[in-house]
XYZ file of N, CA, C and O in Angstrom:
556
model
N 0.683 -1.372 -0.064
C 0.053 -0.129 0.133
C 0.855 1.310 0.265
O 1.710 1.337 0.763
N 0.358 2.144 -0.600
C 1.325 3.291 -1.022
C 0.794 4.630 0.000
O -0.548 4.849 -0.279
N 1.041 4.787 0.952
C 0.612 5.959 1.819
C 0.846 7.583 1.176
O 1.932 7.759 0.975
N -0.457 7.907 1.314
C -0.209 9.757 0.931
C -0.179 10.603 1.795
O 0.298 11.574 1.388
N -0.522 10.177 2.752
C -0.629 11.305 3.729
C -0.850 10.503 5.230
O -1.302 9.455 5.283
N -0.057 11.178 6.243
C -0.028 10.585 7.647
C -0.242 11.623 8.633
O 0.519 12.611 8.851
N -1.281 11.229 9.532
C -1.482 12.184 10.746
C -0.930 11.635 11.652
O -1.069 10.275 12.060
N -0.581 12.455 12.837
C 0.104 11.944 14.035
C -0.510 12.831 15.445
O -0.922 14.281 14.965
N -0.868 12.194 16.390
C -1.498 12.748 17.485
C -0.940 12.011 18.384
O -0.499 10.849 18.600
N -0.608 12.976 20.016
C -0.300 11.840 21.031
C -1.260 12.322 22.024
O -1.670 13.666 22.046
N -1.532 11.390 22.856
C -2.341 11.357 24.054
C -1.401 11.560 25.277
O -0.377 10.596 25.281
N -1.796 12.418 26.244
C -0.920 12.493 27.665
C -2.010 12.332 28.801
O -3.250 12.899 28.529
N -1.432 12.336 29.844
C -2.287 12.315 31.109
C -3.053 11.099 31.304
O -2.000 9.897 31.430
N -4.299 11.322 31.702
C -4.748 10.016 32.191
C -5.365 8.920 31.218
O -6.704 8.277 31.336
N -5.053 9.489 29.786
C -5.909 8.666 28.356
C -6.989 9.348 28.273
O -7.119 10.411 27.620
N -8.353 9.184 28.961
C -9.697 9.762 28.541
C -9.911 10.802 29.404
O -10.794 11.496 29.455
N -8.924 11.028 30.255
C -9.145 12.371 31.172
C -7.781 12.884 30.991
O -7.027 13.576 31.936
N -7.215 13.203 29.916
C -5.971 13.713 29.713
C -5.829 14.933 28.702
O -6.720 15.732 28.518
N -5.014 14.876 27.828
C -4.756 15.810 26.694
C -4.454 15.191 25.370
O -3.680 14.121 25.396
N -4.942 15.710 24.119
C -4.628 15.230 22.995
C -4.228 16.152 22.196
O -4.793 17.194 21.975
N -3.063 15.994 21.169
C -2.725 17.066 20.465
C -2.324 16.696 19.053
O -0.994 15.631 19.321
N -1.958 17.276 18.119
C -1.572 16.859 16.796
C -0.307 17.538 16.503
O 0.014 18.341 17.467
N 0.599 16.789 15.793
C 1.965 17.356 15.771
C 2.423 18.506 15.058
O 2.923 19.232 15.388
N 1.141 19.023 14.381
C 1.236 20.228 13.969
C 0.351 21.446 14.551
O 0.255 22.708 14.330
N -0.136 21.127 15.862
C -0.942 21.592 16.908
C -2.219 22.261 16.576
O -2.895 22.856 17.300
N -2.663 21.747 15.187
C -3.973 22.265 15.003
C -5.112 21.636 15.750
O -6.038 22.343 16.178
N -4.970 20.217 16.330
C -5.973 19.886 17.437
C -4.992 20.085 18.661
O -4.022 19.377 18.962
N -5.573 20.341 19.494
C -5.130 20.640 20.963
C -6.367 20.759 21.876
O -6.817 21.762 22.107
N -6.647 19.388 22.768
C -8.131 19.450 22.866
C -7.721 18.683 24.474
O -7.023 17.525 24.726
N -8.244 19.140 25.423
C -8.636 18.482 26.777
C -9.758 17.141 26.727
O -10.500 17.513 25.739
N -9.123 16.162 27.059
C -10.148 15.032 27.237
C -10.766 14.820 28.259
O -10.033 14.894 29.760
N -12.274 14.474 28.150
C -12.678 14.178 29.707
C -13.566 12.873 29.610
O -14.021 12.444 28.105
N -14.101 12.383 30.292
C -14.770 11.200 30.521
C -16.153 11.574 30.882
O -16.253 12.379 31.599
N -16.916 10.986 29.958
C -18.475 11.056 30.022
C -18.885 10.823 31.381
O -18.591 9.422 31.634
N -20.236 11.438 31.487
C -20.654 10.887 32.735
C -21.342 9.335 32.447
O -21.284 8.688 33.641
N -21.783 8.957 31.386
C -22.180 7.513 30.878
C -21.203 6.774 31.238
O -21.562 5.341 31.571
N -19.876 6.931 31.293
C -18.917 6.017 31.626
C -18.212 6.303 32.931
O -17.242 5.950 33.268
N -18.760 6.758 33.710
C -18.136 7.250 35.205
C -17.345 8.613 35.193
O -16.795 8.747 36.572
N -17.563 9.329 34.110
C -16.787 10.793 34.388
C -17.618 11.796 35.198
O -18.950 11.469 35.408
N -17.076 12.985 35.116
C -17.460 13.998 36.075
C -18.187 14.884 35.116
O -18.966 16.056 35.548
N -18.352 14.898 33.778
C -18.858 15.670 32.470
C -18.501 16.954 32.343
O -18.791 17.908 31.724
N -16.843 16.948 33.044
C -16.240 18.342 32.667
C -16.319 18.667 31.214
O -16.155 17.667 30.391
N -15.983 19.670 31.001
C -15.820 20.028 29.329
C -14.873 19.716 28.881
O -13.688 19.793 29.315
N -14.918 18.930 27.791
C -13.825 18.521 26.914
C -14.404 17.398 26.032
O -15.516 17.462 25.710
N -13.683 16.883 25.440
C -13.710 15.700 24.346
C -13.502 14.463 24.858
O -12.911 14.084 25.569
N -13.891 13.514 23.628
C -13.427 12.096 24.351
C -13.676 11.408 22.896
O -13.530 11.980 21.748
N -12.532 10.269 22.818
C -11.968 9.254 21.621
C -13.302 9.285 20.777
O -13.304 9.163 19.422
N -14.497 8.983 21.533
C -15.562 8.474 20.376
C -16.182 9.906 19.585
O -16.595 9.733 18.366
N -16.031 10.949 20.317
C -16.414 12.245 19.643
C -15.551 12.568 18.356
O -15.962 12.731 17.224
N -14.205 12.108 18.922
C -13.212 12.509 17.688
C -13.196 11.520 16.731
O -13.102 11.643 15.347
N -13.576 10.266 16.962
C -13.799 9.206 15.764
C -14.987 9.556 14.959
O -15.064 9.408 13.660
N -16.201 9.921 15.708
C -17.434 10.437 14.900
C -17.323 11.383 14.027
O -17.531 11.423 12.770
N -16.301 12.628 14.727
C -16.184 13.705 13.628
C -15.391 13.149 12.431
O -15.631 13.571 11.180
N -14.263 12.470 12.776
C -13.608 12.278 11.310
C -14.065 11.046 10.611
O -14.053 11.100 9.187
N -15.161 10.303 11.203
C -15.766 9.520 10.347
C -16.884 10.200 9.298
O -16.916 9.901 8.372
N -17.401 11.163 9.975
C -18.517 11.813 9.261
C -17.885 12.607 8.076
O -18.322 12.481 6.942
N -16.787 13.106 8.273
C -16.027 14.278 7.386
C -15.442 13.027 6.181
O -15.443 13.430 5.295
N -14.869 12.070 6.599
C -14.114 10.988 5.715
C -15.532 10.632 4.679
O -15.391 10.249 3.433
N -16.703 10.065 5.316
C -17.910 9.633 4.592
C -18.367 10.845 3.945
O -18.577 10.247 2.438
N -18.261 11.803 3.922
C -19.045 12.765 3.351
C -18.045 13.041 1.987
O -18.584 13.077 0.850
N -16.750 12.899 2.261
C -15.820 12.852 1.082
C -15.855 11.720 0.316
O -15.816 12.081 -0.832
N -15.884 10.474 0.708
C -16.242 9.466 -0.061
C -17.835 9.543 -0.869
O -17.833 9.194 -1.847
N -18.597 10.355 -0.520
C -20.098 10.335 -0.906
C -19.984 11.534 -2.217
O -20.477 11.008 -3.141
N -19.265 12.450 -1.681
C -18.860 13.624 -2.799
C -18.163 12.760 -4.030
O -18.330 13.256 -5.150
N -17.205 11.960 -3.643
C -16.388 11.652 -4.690
C -17.282 10.591 -5.490
O -17.339 10.394 -6.699
N -17.836 9.705 -4.930
C -18.869 8.942 -5.995
C -19.968 9.314 -6.405
O -20.007 8.737 -7.707
N -20.288 10.178 -5.667
C -21.384 11.207 -6.502
C -20.825 11.812 -7.788
O -21.099 11.924 -9.092
N -19.296 12.474 -7.785
C -18.794 12.994 -8.945
C -18.308 11.880 -10.100
O -18.358 12.497 -11.321
N -18.168 10.934 -9.782
C -17.928 9.851 -10.562
C -18.978 9.280 -11.473
O -18.903 9.216 -12.672
N -20.412 9.466 -10.582
C -21.660 9.126 -11.309
C -22.096 10.351 -12.019
O -23.297 10.394 -12.558
N -21.281 11.467 -11.969
C -21.701 12.674 -12.497
C -23.137 13.022 -12.031
O -24.095 13.808 -12.638
N -23.185 13.150 -10.574
C -24.197 13.460 -9.992
C -23.745 14.664 -8.921
O -23.070 14.566 -8.331
N -24.676 15.735 -9.356
C -24.166 16.646 -8.201
C -25.083 16.724 -7.260
O -26.599 16.835 -7.035
N -24.535 16.708 -5.835
C -24.940 16.900 -4.690
C -25.325 18.007 -4.181
O -24.575 19.094 -4.177
N -26.372 18.288 -3.516
C -27.003 19.674 -2.935
C -25.927 20.172 -1.972
O -25.043 19.155 -1.234
N -25.757 21.528 -1.899
C -24.633 21.685 -0.501
C -25.317 21.287 0.733
O -24.314 21.326 1.736
N -26.654 21.168 0.743
C -26.883 20.687 2.137
C -26.885 19.435 2.572
O -27.323 18.929 3.896
N -26.136 18.550 1.899
C -25.842 17.092 2.101
C -25.285 16.923 3.161
O -24.368 17.787 3.442
N -25.574 16.296 4.138
C -24.524 16.009 5.329
C -24.824 14.707 5.734
O -25.450 13.856 5.406
N -23.447 14.355 6.824
C -23.238 13.153 6.884
C -23.113 13.239 8.867
O -22.471 13.977 9.124
N -24.176 12.375 9.360
C -23.840 12.509 11.006
C -23.425 11.214 11.107
O -23.843 10.005 10.749
N -22.340 10.972 12.177
C -21.946 9.745 12.749
C -22.422 9.767 14.418
O -21.995 10.576 15.167
N -23.059 8.680 14.946
C -22.976 8.353 16.486
C -22.150 7.119 16.526
O -22.014 6.102 15.815
N -21.132 7.380 17.463
C -20.253 6.275 18.128
C -20.705 5.770 19.254
O -20.396 6.698 20.441
N -21.146 4.624 19.381
C -21.298 4.156 20.903
C -20.212 3.322 21.312
O -19.437 2.751 20.490
N -19.885 3.132 22.489
C -19.037 2.351 22.978
C -19.679 1.384 24.348
O -20.209 1.841 24.862
N -19.229 0.015 24.254
C -19.672 -0.922 25.100
C -18.819 -1.785 25.247
O -17.617 -2.079 24.586
N -19.144 -2.840 26.304
C -18.181 -3.773 26.620
C -18.000 -5.069 25.520
O -19.350 -5.240 24.970
N -17.059 -5.601 25.730
C -17.153 -7.134 24.799
C -16.074 -7.949 25.304
O -15.645 -7.471 26.387
N -16.184 -9.287 25.325
C -15.210 -10.012 25.791
C -13.860 -9.753 25.907
O -13.301 -9.344 24.721
N -13.233 -9.497 26.832
C -11.686 -8.810 27.125
C -11.745 -7.524 26.713
O -10.478 -7.006 26.586
N -12.536 -6.773 26.852
C -12.209 -5.249 26.339
C -13.796 -4.458 25.879
O -14.702 -4.684 26.499
N -13.412 -3.425 25.276
C -14.425 -2.565 24.704
C -14.642 -2.742 23.275
O -13.499 -2.750 22.624
N -15.531 -2.363 22.841
C -15.929 -1.924 21.432
C -16.836 -0.657 20.928
O -17.451 -0.384 21.646
N -16.437 -0.424 19.856
C -17.185 0.660 19.253
C -18.306 0.277 18.410
O -18.072 -0.820 17.329
N -19.349 0.981 18.473
C -20.694 0.832 17.390
C -20.790 1.893 16.530
O -21.635 2.731 17.155
N -20.646 1.983 15.614
C -20.837 3.622 14.675
C -22.152 3.197 14.103
O -22.214 2.350 13.475
N -22.955 4.380 13.768
C -23.836 4.496 12.921
C -23.580 5.586 12.127
O -23.454 6.729 12.629
N -23.846 5.519 10.827
C -23.718 6.556 9.725
C -25.068 6.989 9.173
O -25.898 6.016 9.023
N -25.337 8.431 9.205
C -26.702 8.763 8.463
C -26.367 9.868 8.023
O -25.836 10.630 7.938
N -27.070 9.902 6.769
C -26.979 10.464 5.808
C -28.086 11.393 5.195
O -28.929 10.744 4.867
N -28.015 12.656 4.624
C -28.999 13.542 4.346
C -28.673 14.020 2.725
O -27.763 14.770 3.198
N -29.020 13.638 1.907
C -29.263 14.418 0.570
C -30.612 14.816 0.135
O -31.178 14.437 -0.478
N -30.915 15.983 0.337
C -31.954 16.569 0.267
C -32.197 16.820 -1.223
O -31.455 17.122 -1.962
N -33.479 16.475 -1.796
C -34.142 16.692 -3.261
C -33.414 15.584 -4.137
O -33.848 15.561 -5.266
N -32.773 14.640 -3.533
C -32.379 13.615 -4.652
C -33.214 12.374 -4.430
O -33.673 11.938 -3.416
N -33.696 11.466 -5.590
C -34.147 10.402 -5.649
C -33.762 9.387 -4.694
O -32.496 9.207 -4.653
N -34.548 8.847 -3.915
C -34.182 8.116 -2.518
C -33.390 6.694 -3.403
O -32.407 6.469 -2.551
N -33.718 6.387 -4.353
C -32.942 5.069 -4.667
C -31.644 5.459 -5.197
O -30.605 4.621 -5.154
N -31.371 6.464 -5.954
C -30.353 6.922 -6.363
C -29.491 7.473 -5.139
O -28.160 7.161 -5.064
N -29.837 8.100 -4.144
C -29.185 8.396 -2.944
C -28.671 7.070 -2.135
O -27.541 7.069 -1.906
N -29.551 6.024 -2.275
C -29.263 4.789 -1.728
C -27.923 4.014 -2.272
O -27.433 3.562 -1.557
N -28.265 4.270 -3.501
C -27.079 3.808 -4.534
C -25.601 4.591 -4.364
O -24.808 3.594 -3.932
N -25.813 5.918 -3.864
C -24.472 6.938 -3.829
C -23.913 6.186 -2.346
O -22.719 5.891 -2.264
N -24.772 6.261 -1.427
C -24.707 5.756 -0.167
C -23.967 4.325 -0.076
O -22.550 4.512 0.750
N -24.472 3.577 -0.657
C -23.671 2.217 -0.494
C -22.311 2.052 -1.207
O -21.591 1.323 -0.730
N -22.235 3.126 -2.357
C -20.980 2.904 -2.832
C -19.741 3.940 -2.080
O -18.818 3.506 -1.714
N -20.330 4.884 -1.259
C -19.579 5.728 -0.642
C -18.866 4.791 0.627
O -17.595 4.839 0.945
N -19.831 3.911 1.165
C -19.555 2.683 2.106
C -18.317 1.991 1.695
O -17.784 1.638 2.684
N -18.255 1.485 0.604
C -17.140 0.826 -0.013
C -15.829 1.648 -0.329
O -14.789 0.784 -0.136
N -16.024 3.047 -0.361
C -14.971 3.602 -0.864
C -14.428 4.687 0.450
O -12.994 4.362 0.578
N -15.260 4.855 1.422
C -14.553 5.399 2.658
C -13.651 4.725 3.281
O -14.091 3.450 3.955
N -12.432 5.182 3.713
C -11.363 4.490 4.463
C -11.974 3.792 5.917
O -11.477 3.081 6.576
N -12.896 4.776 6.603
C -13.272 4.508 8.041
C -14.171 3.255 7.884
O -13.973 2.371 8.878
N -15.042 3.355 6.923
C -16.186 2.025 6.752
C -15.209 0.795 6.307
O -15.669 -0.461 7.142
N -14.130 0.815 5.547
C -13.319 -0.306 5.191
C -12.542 -0.618 6.676
O -12.495 -1.865 7.036
N -12.144 0.288 7.448
C -11.319 -0.124 8.558
C -12.362 -1.164 9.539
O -11.654 -1.736 10.271
N -13.529 -0.193 9.435
C -14.694 -1.056 10.760
C -15.071 -2.495 9.954
O -15.530 -3.063 11.044
N -14.885 -2.584 8.877
C -15.058 -4.065 8.452
C -13.989 -5.190 8.125
O -14.419 -6.307 7.942
N -12.879 -4.425 8.236
C -11.587 -5.422 7.725
C -10.835 -5.336 9.294
O -10.381 -4.334 9.490
N -10.425 -6.619 9.488
C -9.592 -6.713 10.737
C -8.239 -6.296 10.412
O -7.842 -6.352 9.438
N -7.629 -5.145 11.459
C -6.697 -4.555 11.249
C -5.715 -4.865 12.437
O -5.968 -4.768 13.653
N -4.324 -4.997 12.204
C -3.454 -5.202 13.285
C -2.679 -3.834 13.549
O -2.540 -3.103 12.719
N -2.661 -3.507 14.675
C -2.047 -2.364 15.296
C -0.510 -2.502 16.045
O -0.479 -3.176 16.594
N 0.183 -2.067 15.216
C 1.476 -2.183 15.852
C 1.921 -1.456 17.079
O 1.695 0.202 16.721
N 2.070 -1.557 18.116
C 2.592 -1.215 19.599
C 3.903 -1.004 19.587
O 4.723 -2.303 19.534
N 4.674 0.038 19.446
C 6.101 0.175 19.897
C 6.585 0.710 21.093
O 5.902 2.022 21.377
N 7.285 0.096 21.851
C 7.784 1.020 22.975
C 8.910 2.093 22.680
O 9.741 1.770 21.711
N 8.579 3.161 22.780
C 9.317 4.271 22.432
C 10.476 4.600 23.672
O 10.284 4.488 24.735
């Protein structure tokens, strides 16, 4: 595989109650544990929100790509929302993303076709359905 771009970020502190920052400083956020997971509800973000935001943006990009390939102009109001739940699994936790797409004014059958094709193109969707090994290196 040829890598075209690599993003880098580092988390410090307590993990879910710490801080995360991208290497270029564009992302520089406090992390807090949601009340639903036992946190105090302090202002900040969490990994699930960051994953949802990235997945939504990526899926919208994939949708616009497949629409352009099909010579379909998507309305500016087209949007993608992603919900990411987290829950226990045997031996740990797992995330449960749900993607919701709104394409106002487009025929439903054509919209469903574009969404299905975007789901095949989107790297986040691909990662969610394809087992990946993560290499952890002690620095």
